[in-house]
Amino acid sequence: MAEWVEACAAEDIEAEDLIRFDHGDFTYAIYRSPNDRFYCTDGLCTHEQVHLADGLVMDNIIECPKHNGRFDYRTGKARGAPACVDLNVYPTKVENGRVFIQI
């Protein structure tokens, strides 16, 4: 059963940036879009399991730091080789200035 987990303060993430969030045995990436919305995906690139939190955010795209694979973090869709497997995405919400993800 999915549960809401408190991940960070909204102010911890700048616009067009992301942070790494580890919970249990999993790593997530939490993004703040240019229009101030929050998103969450798996934290590791599907190509070679590199932490996406070390990557570059441009608009709604996260670029993996190792081989420059790209994903749309809103949908998880792979948008650039060598990444061809989509990321899982997770619902997010903000309450009282805190970001929660549903996992």
Short mmCIF file of C-alpha atoms in Angstrom, two decimals:
data_model
loop_
_atom_site.label_atom_id
_atom_site.label_comp_id
_atom_site.label_asym_id
_atom_site.label_seq_id
_atom_site.Cartn_x
_atom_site.Cartn_y
_atom_site.Cartn_z
CA MET A 1 0.00 0.00 0.00
CA ALA A 2 1.34 3.43 -0.98
CA GLU A 3 2.14 5.89 1.78
CA TRP A 4 3.03 9.60 1.88
CA VAL A 5 6.57 10.20 3.11
CA GLU A 6 7.96 13.57 4.12
CA ALA A 7 11.00 14.20 1.94
CA CYS A 8 12.23 17.77 2.46
CA ALA A 9 11.30 21.41 2.87
CA ALA A 10 10.06 23.09 -0.30
CA GLU A 11 12.71 25.77 0.19
CA ASP A 12 15.44 23.09 0.04
CA ILE A 13 15.01 22.91 -3.75
CA GLU A 14 15.65 25.89 -6.00
CA ALA A 15 13.56 26.42 -9.14
CA GLU A 16 14.86 24.28 -12.03
CA ASP A 17 16.84 22.09 -9.66
CA LEU A 18 16.56 18.79 -7.78
CA ILE A 19 17.69 16.99 -4.66
CA ARG A 20 18.40 13.37 -3.84
CA PHE A 21 16.13 11.67 -1.31
CA ASP A 22 16.98 8.23 0.09
CA HIS A 23 14.28 6.20 1.81
CA GLY A 24 14.70 2.57 2.80
CA ASP A 25 16.62 0.82 0.05
CA PHE A 26 15.56 3.29 -2.66
CA THR A 27 16.85 6.58 -4.02
CA TYR A 28 14.52 9.24 -5.42
CA ALA A 29 15.02 12.56 -7.18
CA ILE A 30 12.71 15.45 -6.26
CA TYR A 31 12.48 18.35 -8.71
CA ARG A 32 11.17 21.90 -8.57
CA SER A 33 9.97 23.06 -11.97
CA PRO A 34 10.38 26.58 -13.38
CA ASN A 35 6.68 27.19 -12.58
CA ASP A 36 7.17 26.13 -8.94
CA ARG A 37 5.64 22.64 -9.09
CA PHE A 38 7.26 19.60 -7.49
CA TYR A 39 7.87 16.20 -9.12
CA CYS A 40 9.52 12.96 -8.07
CA THR A 41 11.16 10.17 -10.07
CA ASP A 42 13.46 7.24 -9.41
CA GLY A 43 16.81 8.66 -8.37
CA LEU A 44 18.99 6.50 -10.59
CA CYS A 45 19.37 6.67 -14.36
CA THR A 46 17.90 3.62 -16.07
CA HIS A 47 20.96 3.35 -18.33
CA GLU A 48 23.77 2.78 -15.79
CA GLN A 49 22.28 3.43 -12.34
CA VAL A 50 24.00 6.81 -11.83
CA HIS A 51 22.49 9.28 -9.34
CA LEU A 52 20.41 11.81 -11.24
CA ALA A 53 20.81 14.35 -8.42
CA ASP A 54 24.29 15.00 -9.84
CA GLY A 55 22.79 15.84 -13.23
CA LEU A 56 21.66 19.04 -14.89
CA VAL A 57 18.06 20.29 -14.96
CA MET A 58 16.95 22.30 -18.00
CA ASP A 59 13.28 23.30 -18.10
CA ASN A 60 11.48 19.96 -17.53
CA ILE A 61 14.42 17.72 -18.46
CA ILE A 62 16.97 16.02 -16.21
CA GLU A 63 20.23 15.09 -17.91
CA CYS A 64 22.23 12.23 -16.45
CA PRO A 65 25.76 13.28 -15.46
CA LYS A 66 27.46 10.17 -16.86
CA HIS A 67 26.35 9.73 -20.49
CA ASN A 68 23.95 12.67 -20.92
CA GLY A 69 20.80 10.55 -21.19
CA ARG A 70 17.74 12.76 -20.75
CA PHE A 71 14.33 12.29 -19.15
CA ASP A 72 11.23 14.42 -18.80
CA TYR A 73 10.92 14.44 -15.02
CA ARG A 74 7.17 15.24 -15.19
CA THR A 75 6.38 11.97 -16.96
CA GLY A 76 9.54 9.88 -16.54
CA LYS A 77 9.81 9.44 -20.33
CA ALA A 78 13.30 8.83 -21.69
CA ARG A 79 14.07 11.70 -24.10
CA GLY A 80 17.64 11.12 -25.18
CA ALA A 81 20.04 8.26 -25.83
CA PRO A 82 21.57 6.27 -24.32
CA ALA A 83 18.61 6.26 -21.90
CA CYS A 84 15.73 4.33 -23.45
CA VAL A 85 13.90 2.96 -20.38
CA ASP A 86 11.53 5.39 -18.65
CA LEU A 87 11.85 6.41 -15.00
CA ASN A 88 9.08 5.65 -12.52
CA VAL A 89 7.30 8.79 -11.30
CA TYR A 90 5.69 9.29 -7.89
CA PRO A 91 2.91 11.67 -6.78
CA THR A 92 4.02 14.69 -4.78
CA LYS A 93 2.25 17.23 -2.59
CA VAL A 94 3.31 20.23 -0.52
CA GLU A 95 1.80 20.83 2.91
CA ASN A 96 2.93 23.54 5.31
CA GLY A 97 6.08 24.14 3.28
CA ARG A 98 7.10 20.45 3.31
CA VAL A 99 7.33 18.19 0.24
CA PHE A 100 5.81 14.71 0.48
CA ILE A 101 6.10 11.86 -2.01
CA GLN A 102 3.79 8.88 -2.32
CA ILE A 103 5.71 5.61 -2.47
#
